[in-house]
Amino acid sequence: MSYVSYLAKPRRVKLAGKKLKALYDKIYDRDGGQCVVCGRPIEYGVKFHHEPCGIYRSDEIEKGCMLCDECHYKRHHTGEAATIRGLCEAYLHKLYGESGAKKE
């Protein structure tokens, strides 16, 4: 790995408007309108979860999944965060291989 590529910023996609809504619709439909962790139904319009989140967050179908409010809370604020993250990653890896939930 060269010094320049090591310092390069991660590639991230930031969508807005119609493109973001189209992505949301694809994720919502793909996940059957339910939480990928517990299977609870999710009301249309509840924001999808980015995996990975934080500095690696990117608006791409292979990096988004539906989480209910409870599982989303657990993902960020409880001792179950690593478990929920692992379930989200496993789900996205199953669908998209190594590009699912990939940190870039």
mmCIF file of N, CA and C in Angstrom:
data_model
loop_
_atom_site.group_PDB
_atom_site.id
_atom_site.type_symbol
_atom_site.label_atom_id
_atom_site.label_comp_id
_atom_site.label_asym_id
_atom_site.label_seq_id
_atom_site.Cartn_x
_atom_site.Cartn_y
_atom_site.Cartn_z
ATOM 1 N N MET A 1 0.855 -1.174 0.000
ATOM 2 C CA MET A 1 0.000 0.000 0.000
ATOM 3 C C MET A 1 0.897 1.233 0.000
ATOM 4 N N SER A 2 0.640 2.145 -0.895
ATOM 5 C CA SER A 2 1.455 3.349 -0.954
ATOM 6 C C SER A 2 1.022 4.346 0.115
ATOM 7 N N TYR A 3 1.923 5.237 0.425
ATOM 8 C CA TYR A 3 1.672 6.263 1.429
ATOM 9 C C TYR A 3 0.468 7.111 1.042
ATOM 10 N N VAL A 4 0.346 7.457 -0.224
ATOM 11 C CA VAL A 4 -0.751 8.293 -0.696
ATOM 12 C C VAL A 4 -2.090 7.578 -0.533
ATOM 13 N N SER A 5 -2.154 6.295 -0.916
ATOM 14 C CA SER A 5 -3.427 5.585 -0.807
ATOM 15 C C SER A 5 -3.816 5.361 0.649
ATOM 16 N N TYR A 6 -2.831 5.260 1.524
ATOM 17 C CA TYR A 6 -3.113 5.083 2.944
ATOM 18 C C TYR A 6 -3.805 6.317 3.518
ATOM 19 N N LEU A 7 -3.436 7.491 3.039
ATOM 20 C CA LEU A 7 -3.996 8.738 3.550
ATOM 21 C C LEU A 7 -5.272 9.167 2.827
ATOM 22 N N ALA A 8 -5.599 8.492 1.738
ATOM 23 C CA ALA A 8 -6.780 8.883 0.963
ATOM 24 C C ALA A 8 -8.050 8.699 1.800
ATOM 25 N N LYS A 9 -8.989 9.617 1.610
ATOM 26 C CA LYS A 9 -10.262 9.524 2.314
ATOM 27 C C LYS A 9 -11.051 8.330 1.801
ATOM 28 N N PRO A 10 -11.856 7.729 2.684
ATOM 29 C CA PRO A 10 -12.709 6.630 2.234
ATOM 30 C C PRO A 10 -13.711 7.118 1.184
ATOM 31 N N ARG A 11 -14.033 6.250 0.220
ATOM 32 C CA ARG A 11 -15.022 6.587 -0.806
ATOM 33 C C ARG A 11 -16.399 6.484 -0.160
ATOM 34 N N ARG A 12 -17.126 7.579 -0.185
ATOM 35 C CA ARG A 12 -18.470 7.592 0.395
ATOM 36 C C ARG A 12 -19.446 8.194 -0.599
ATOM 37 N N VAL A 13 -20.646 7.673 -0.576
ATOM 38 C CA VAL A 13 -21.716 8.181 -1.434
ATOM 39 C C VAL A 13 -22.709 8.905 -0.537
ATOM 40 N N LYS A 14 -23.042 10.124 -0.889
ATOM 41 C CA LYS A 14 -24.015 10.909 -0.130
ATOM 42 C C LYS A 14 -25.131 11.299 -1.083
ATOM 43 N N LEU A 15 -26.302 10.650 -0.916
ATOM 44 C CA LEU A 15 -27.440 10.919 -1.781
ATOM 45 C C LEU A 15 -28.431 11.869 -1.109
ATOM 46 N N ALA A 16 -29.253 12.487 -1.923
ATOM 47 C CA ALA A 16 -30.306 13.371 -1.409
ATOM 48 C C ALA A 16 -31.497 13.306 -2.366
ATOM 49 N N GLY A 17 -32.607 13.799 -1.888
ATOM 50 C CA GLY A 17 -33.798 13.928 -2.732
ATOM 51 C C GLY A 17 -34.302 12.620 -3.312
ATOM 52 N N LYS A 18 -34.604 12.650 -4.611
ATOM 53 C CA LYS A 18 -35.189 11.494 -5.288
ATOM 54 C C LYS A 18 -34.262 10.279 -5.285
ATOM 55 N N LYS A 19 -32.964 10.507 -5.394
ATOM 56 C CA LYS A 19 -32.023 9.384 -5.400
ATOM 57 C C LYS A 19 -31.995 8.690 -4.039
ATOM 58 N N LEU A 20 -32.040 9.462 -2.964
ATOM 59 C CA LEU A 20 -32.066 8.865 -1.631
ATOM 60 C C LEU A 20 -33.379 8.126 -1.406
ATOM 61 N N LYS A 21 -34.488 8.687 -1.859
ATOM 62 C CA LYS A 21 -35.782 8.021 -1.720
ATOM 63 C C LYS A 21 -35.799 6.717 -2.506
ATOM 64 N N ALA A 22 -35.218 6.714 -3.712
ATOM 65 C CA ALA A 22 -35.160 5.495 -4.514
ATOM 66 C C ALA A 22 -34.330 4.423 -3.805
ATOM 67 N N LEU A 23 -33.222 4.824 -3.186
ATOM 68 C CA LEU A 23 -32.404 3.881 -2.423
ATOM 69 C C LEU A 23 -33.202 3.337 -1.243
ATOM 70 N N TYR A 24 -33.880 4.229 -0.532
ATOM 71 C CA TYR A 24 -34.700 3.804 0.602
ATOM 72 C C TYR A 24 -35.737 2.770 0.160
ATOM 73 N N ASP A 25 -36.421 3.055 -0.936
ATOM 74 C CA ASP A 25 -37.452 2.141 -1.428
ATOM 75 C C ASP A 25 -36.866 0.765 -1.744
ATOM 76 N N LYS A 26 -35.682 0.736 -2.347
ATOM 77 C CA LYS A 26 -35.034 -0.541 -2.672
ATOM 78 C C LYS A 26 -34.686 -1.312 -1.401
ATOM 79 N N ILE A 27 -34.135 -0.621 -0.410
ATOM 80 C CA ILE A 27 -33.761 -1.275 0.846
ATOM 81 C C ILE A 27 -35.004 -1.756 1.577
ATOM 82 N N TYR A 28 -36.019 -0.914 1.663
ATOM 83 C CA TYR A 28 -37.263 -1.277 2.351
ATOM 84 C C TYR A 28 -37.908 -2.499 1.690
ATOM 85 N N ASP A 29 -37.973 -2.493 0.363
ATOM 86 C CA ASP A 29 -38.563 -3.623 -0.365
ATOM 87 C C ASP A 29 -37.711 -4.880 -0.213
ATOM 88 N N ARG A 30 -36.399 -4.732 -0.346
ATOM 89 C CA ARG A 30 -35.505 -5.883 -0.220
ATOM 90 C C ARG A 30 -35.658 -6.560 1.138
ATOM 91 N N ASP A 31 -35.787 -5.748 2.185
ATOM 92 C CA ASP A 31 -35.882 -6.280 3.550
ATOM 93 C C ASP A 31 -37.321 -6.622 3.950
ATOM 94 N N GLY A 32 -38.236 -6.509 3.010
ATOM 95 C CA GLY A 32 -39.624 -6.894 3.262
ATOM 96 C C GLY A 32 -40.331 -6.010 4.272
ATOM 97 N N GLY A 33 -39.831 -4.778 4.454
ATOM 98 C CA GLY A 33 -40.466 -3.860 5.401
ATOM 99 C C GLY A 33 -40.375 -4.323 6.839
ATOM 100 N N GLN A 34 -39.340 -5.101 7.135
ATOM 101 C CA GLN A 34 -39.181 -5.566 8.518
ATOM 102 C C GLN A 34 -37.727 -5.501 8.959
ATOM 103 N N CYS A 35 -37.532 -5.524 10.253
ATOM 104 C CA CYS A 35 -36.206 -5.468 10.863
ATOM 105 C C CYS A 35 -35.423 -6.720 10.476
ATOM 106 N N VAL A 36 -34.176 -6.529 10.026
ATOM 107 C CA VAL A 36 -33.355 -7.671 9.618
ATOM 108 C C VAL A 36 -32.841 -8.461 10.824
ATOM 109 N N VAL A 37 -32.974 -7.902 12.024
ATOM 110 C CA VAL A 37 -32.507 -8.584 13.233
ATOM 111 C C VAL A 37 -33.626 -9.381 13.893
ATOM 112 N N CYS A 38 -34.749 -8.710 14.182
ATOM 113 C CA CYS A 38 -35.805 -9.379 14.958
ATOM 114 C C CYS A 38 -37.049 -9.699 14.148
ATOM 115 N N GLY A 39 -37.168 -9.152 12.933
ATOM 116 C CA GLY A 39 -38.311 -9.446 12.079
ATOM 117 C C GLY A 39 -39.544 -8.607 12.307
ATOM 118 N N ARG A 40 -39.474 -7.636 13.236
ATOM 119 C CA ARG A 40 -40.644 -6.775 13.474
ATOM 120 C C ARG A 40 -40.961 -5.955 12.224
ATOM 121 N N PRO A 41 -42.246 -5.733 11.960
ATOM 122 C CA PRO A 41 -42.620 -4.857 10.848
ATOM 123 C C PRO A 41 -42.154 -3.421 11.132
ATOM 124 N N ILE A 42 -41.761 -2.733 10.083
ATOM 125 C CA ILE A 42 -41.298 -1.344 10.195
ATOM 126 C C ILE A 42 -42.196 -0.481 9.328
ATOM 127 N N GLU A 43 -42.707 0.568 9.912
ATOM 128 C CA GLU A 43 -43.556 1.503 9.180
ATOM 129 C C GLU A 43 -42.740 2.160 8.070
ATOM 130 N N TYR A 44 -43.355 2.267 6.892
ATOM 131 C CA TYR A 44 -42.678 2.914 5.768
ATOM 132 C C TYR A 44 -42.294 4.338 6.154
ATOM 133 N N GLY A 45 -41.084 4.713 5.856
ATOM 134 C CA GLY A 45 -40.594 6.053 6.154
ATOM 135 C C GLY A 45 -39.580 6.084 7.281
ATOM 136 N N VAL A 46 -39.518 5.009 8.088
ATOM 137 C CA VAL A 46 -38.510 4.947 9.142
ATOM 138 C C VAL A 46 -37.157 4.777 8.469
ATOM 139 N N LYS A 47 -36.226 5.640 8.796
ATOM 140 C CA LYS A 47 -34.922 5.663 8.139
ATOM 141 C C LYS A 47 -34.205 4.324 8.242
ATOM 142 N N PHE A 48 -33.511 3.944 7.168
ATOM 143 C CA PHE A 48 -32.717 2.718 7.197
ATOM 144 C C PHE A 48 -31.428 2.953 7.973
ATOM 145 N N HIS A 49 -30.801 1.867 8.386
ATOM 146 C CA HIS A 49 -29.550 1.949 9.144
ATOM 147 C C HIS A 49 -28.368 1.744 8.208
ATOM 148 N N HIS A 50 -27.339 2.572 8.372
ATOM 149 C CA HIS A 50 -26.103 2.417 7.614
ATOM 150 C C HIS A 50 -25.189 1.448 8.358
ATOM 151 N N GLU A 51 -24.659 0.476 7.652
ATOM 152 C CA GLU A 51 -23.694 -0.458 8.236
ATOM 153 C C GLU A 51 -22.560 -0.645 7.248
ATOM 154 N N PRO A 52 -21.369 -0.190 7.539
ATOM 155 C CA PRO A 52 -20.955 0.410 8.790
ATOM 156 C C PRO A 52 -21.459 1.842 8.916
ATOM 157 N N CYS A 53 -21.513 2.295 10.144
ATOM 158 C CA CYS A 53 -21.949 3.670 10.400
ATOM 159 C C CYS A 53 -20.710 4.517 10.701
ATOM 160 N N GLY A 54 -20.928 5.719 11.124
ATOM 161 C CA GLY A 54 -19.804 6.600 11.461
ATOM 162 C C GLY A 54 -19.068 7.092 10.229
ATOM 163 N N ILE A 55 -17.752 7.111 10.289
ATOM 164 C CA ILE A 55 -16.958 7.680 9.198
ATOM 165 C C ILE A 55 -17.024 6.860 7.922
ATOM 166 N N TYR A 56 -17.461 5.607 8.019
ATOM 167 C CA TYR A 56 -17.565 4.746 6.841
ATOM 168 C C TYR A 56 -18.968 4.738 6.241
ATOM 169 N N ARG A 57 -19.858 5.514 6.801
ATOM 170 C CA ARG A 57 -21.251 5.577 6.345
ATOM 171 C C ARG A 57 -21.316 5.996 4.880
ATOM 172 N N SER A 58 -22.125 5.270 4.111
ATOM 173 C CA SER A 58 -22.251 5.567 2.694
ATOM 174 C C SER A 58 -23.642 5.142 2.226
ATOM 175 N N ASP A 59 -24.260 5.956 1.388
ATOM 176 C CA ASP A 59 -25.597 5.677 0.877
ATOM 177 C C ASP A 59 -25.513 4.728 -0.321
ATOM 178 N N GLU A 60 -25.340 3.434 -0.026
ATOM 179 C CA GLU A 60 -25.272 2.388 -1.035
ATOM 180 C C GLU A 60 -26.123 1.229 -0.552
ATOM 181 N N ILE A 61 -26.753 0.521 -1.484
ATOM 182 C CA ILE A 61 -27.677 -0.546 -1.094
ATOM 183 C C ILE A 61 -26.976 -1.636 -0.284
ATOM 184 N N GLU A 62 -25.726 -1.922 -0.602
ATOM 185 C CA GLU A 62 -25.020 -2.973 0.125
ATOM 186 C C GLU A 62 -24.517 -2.524 1.499
ATOM 187 N N LYS A 63 -24.834 -1.284 1.867
ATOM 188 C CA LYS A 63 -24.416 -0.751 3.164
ATOM 189 C C LYS A 63 -25.603 -0.230 3.973
ATOM 190 N N GLY A 64 -26.789 -0.683 3.632
ATOM 191 C CA GLY A 64 -27.970 -0.234 4.361
ATOM 192 C C GLY A 64 -28.917 -1.376 4.640
ATOM 193 N N CYS A 65 -29.555 -1.333 5.801
ATOM 194 C CA CYS A 65 -30.548 -2.351 6.145
ATOM 195 C C CYS A 65 -31.587 -1.728 7.079
ATOM 196 N N MET A 66 -32.733 -2.378 7.142
ATOM 197 C CA MET A 66 -33.814 -1.890 7.988
ATOM 198 C C MET A 66 -33.657 -2.443 9.402
ATOM 199 N N LEU A 67 -33.742 -1.559 10.384
ATOM 200 C CA LEU A 67 -33.746 -1.939 11.790
ATOM 201 C C LEU A 67 -34.929 -1.263 12.461
ATOM 202 N N CYS A 68 -35.628 -2.007 13.321
ATOM 203 C CA CYS A 68 -36.708 -1.400 14.095
ATOM 204 C C CYS A 68 -36.083 -0.442 15.108
ATOM 205 N N ASP A 69 -36.893 0.392 15.727
ATOM 206 C CA ASP A 69 -36.375 1.372 16.687
ATOM 207 C C ASP A 69 -35.607 0.705 17.823
ATOM 208 N N GLU A 70 -36.133 -0.417 18.326
ATOM 209 C CA GLU A 70 -35.477 -1.084 19.454
ATOM 210 C C GLU A 70 -34.104 -1.644 19.057
ATOM 211 N N CYS A 71 -34.022 -2.333 17.939
ATOM 212 C CA CYS A 71 -32.742 -2.891 17.498
ATOM 213 C C CYS A 71 -31.759 -1.786 17.112
ATOM 214 N N HIS A 72 -32.267 -0.695 16.534
ATOM 215 C CA HIS A 72 -31.410 0.435 16.192
ATOM 216 C C HIS A 72 -30.825 1.052 17.472
ATOM 217 N N TYR A 73 -31.643 1.195 18.478
ATOM 218 C CA TYR A 73 -31.157 1.704 19.760
ATOM 219 C C TYR A 73 -30.087 0.768 20.330
ATOM 220 N N LYS A 74 -30.368 -0.520 20.322
ATOM 221 C CA LYS A 74 -29.397 -1.496 20.837
ATOM 222 C C LYS A 74 -28.092 -1.444 20.059
ATOM 223 N N ARG A 75 -28.178 -1.223 18.745
ATOM 224 C CA ARG A 75 -26.977 -1.175 17.885
ATOM 225 C C ARG A 75 -26.026 -0.074 18.322
ATOM 226 N N HIS A 76 -26.567 1.009 18.861
ATOM 227 C CA HIS A 76 -25.724 2.163 19.187
ATOM 228 C C HIS A 76 -25.519 2.413 20.669
ATOM 229 N N HIS A 77 -26.392 1.907 21.545
ATOM 230 C CA HIS A 77 -26.377 2.373 22.934
ATOM 231 C C HIS A 77 -26.371 1.297 24.009
ATOM 232 N N THR A 78 -26.167 0.046 23.658
ATOM 233 C CA THR A 78 -26.221 -0.990 24.688
ATOM 234 C C THR A 78 -25.054 -1.964 24.539
ATOM 235 N N GLY A 79 -24.976 -2.871 25.460
ATOM 236 C CA GLY A 79 -23.969 -3.916 25.405
ATOM 237 C C GLY A 79 -24.203 -4.906 24.276
ATOM 238 N N GLU A 80 -25.358 -4.817 23.627
ATOM 239 C CA GLU A 80 -25.672 -5.703 22.503
ATOM 240 C C GLU A 80 -25.220 -5.131 21.158
ATOM 241 N N ALA A 81 -24.532 -3.997 21.182
ATOM 242 C CA ALA A 81 -24.144 -3.325 19.939
ATOM 243 C C ALA A 81 -23.336 -4.231 19.019
ATOM 244 N N ALA A 82 -22.366 -4.942 19.571
ATOM 245 C CA ALA A 82 -21.518 -5.804 18.740
ATOM 246 C C ALA A 82 -22.335 -6.944 18.123
ATOM 247 N N THR A 83 -23.280 -7.475 18.877
ATOM 248 C CA THR A 83 -24.128 -8.554 18.362
ATOM 249 C C THR A 83 -24.998 -8.055 17.222
ATOM 250 N N ILE A 84 -25.633 -6.906 17.409
ATOM 251 C CA ILE A 84 -26.501 -6.333 16.366
ATOM 252 C C ILE A 84 -25.657 -5.999 15.132
ATOM 253 N N ARG A 85 -24.485 -5.395 15.346
ATOM 254 C CA ARG A 85 -23.592 -5.075 14.216
ATOM 255 C C ARG A 85 -23.255 -6.357 13.452
ATOM 256 N N GLY A 86 -22.911 -7.413 14.177
ATOM 257 C CA GLY A 86 -22.565 -8.679 13.536
ATOM 258 C C GLY A 86 -23.715 -9.253 12.726
ATOM 259 N N LEU A 87 -24.935 -9.144 13.242
ATOM 260 C CA LEU A 87 -26.102 -9.638 12.510
ATOM 261 C C LEU A 87 -26.347 -8.819 11.244
ATOM 262 N N CYS A 88 -26.198 -7.503 11.346
ATOM 263 C CA CYS A 88 -26.357 -6.637 10.163
ATOM 264 C C CYS A 88 -25.293 -6.965 9.118
ATOM 265 N N GLU A 89 -24.046 -7.095 9.559
ATOM 266 C CA GLU A 89 -22.953 -7.409 8.639
ATOM 267 C C GLU A 89 -23.171 -8.764 7.976
ATOM 268 N N ALA A 90 -23.563 -9.768 8.760
ATOM 269 C CA ALA A 90 -23.794 -11.103 8.205
ATOM 270 C C ALA A 90 -24.908 -11.068 7.156
ATOM 271 N N TYR A 91 -25.972 -10.322 7.436
ATOM 272 C CA TYR A 91 -27.087 -10.195 6.501
ATOM 273 C C TYR A 91 -26.613 -9.572 5.190
ATOM 274 N N LEU A 92 -25.875 -8.478 5.273
ATOM 275 C CA LEU A 92 -25.404 -7.791 4.073
ATOM 276 C C LEU A 92 -24.342 -8.600 3.332
ATOM 277 N N HIS A 93 -23.493 -9.330 4.057
ATOM 278 C CA HIS A 93 -22.502 -10.207 3.414
ATOM 279 C C HIS A 93 -23.200 -11.334 2.658
ATOM 280 N N LYS A 94 -24.263 -11.860 3.239
ATOM 281 C CA LYS A 94 -25.016 -12.935 2.586
ATOM 282 C C LYS A 94 -25.582 -12.463 1.249
ATOM 283 N N LEU A 95 -26.049 -11.212 1.226
ATOM 284 C CA LEU A 95 -26.645 -10.662 0.003
ATOM 285 C C LEU A 95 -25.613 -10.178 -1.011
ATOM 286 N N TYR A 96 -24.523 -9.565 -0.520
ATOM 287 C CA TYR A 96 -23.597 -8.861 -1.423
ATOM 288 C C TYR A 96 -22.145 -9.323 -1.332
ATOM 289 N N GLY A 97 -21.906 -10.404 -0.617
ATOM 290 C CA GLY A 97 -20.532 -10.886 -0.500
ATOM 291 C C GLY A 97 -19.674 -9.893 0.271
ATOM 292 N N GLU A 98 -18.431 -9.812 -0.094
ATOM 293 C CA GLU A 98 -17.482 -8.958 0.625
ATOM 294 C C GLU A 98 -17.807 -7.469 0.539
ATOM 295 N N SER A 99 -18.569 -7.053 -0.461
ATOM 296 C CA SER A 99 -18.897 -5.630 -0.568
ATOM 297 C C SER A 99 -19.993 -5.217 0.414
ATOM 298 N N GLY A 100 -20.693 -6.181 0.995
ATOM 299 C CA GLY A 100 -21.731 -5.874 1.978
ATOM 300 C C GLY A 100 -21.123 -5.352 3.269
ATOM 301 N N ALA A 101 -21.545 -4.170 3.691
ATOM 302 C CA ALA A 101 -21.093 -3.531 4.923
ATOM 303 C C ALA A 101 -19.580 -3.312 4.947
ATOM 304 N N LYS A 102 -18.968 -3.163 3.792
ATOM 305 C CA LYS A 102 -17.516 -2.998 3.708
ATOM 306 C C LYS A 102 -17.084 -1.601 4.099
ATOM 307 N N LYS A 103 -16.044 -1.523 4.904
ATOM 308 C CA LYS A 103 -15.476 -0.230 5.297
ATOM 309 C C LYS A 103 -14.516 0.204 4.189
ATOM 310 N N GLU A 104 -14.849 1.299 3.515
ATOM 311 C CA GLU A 104 -13.962 1.825 2.480
ATOM 312 C C GLU A 104 -13.781 3.292 2.697
#
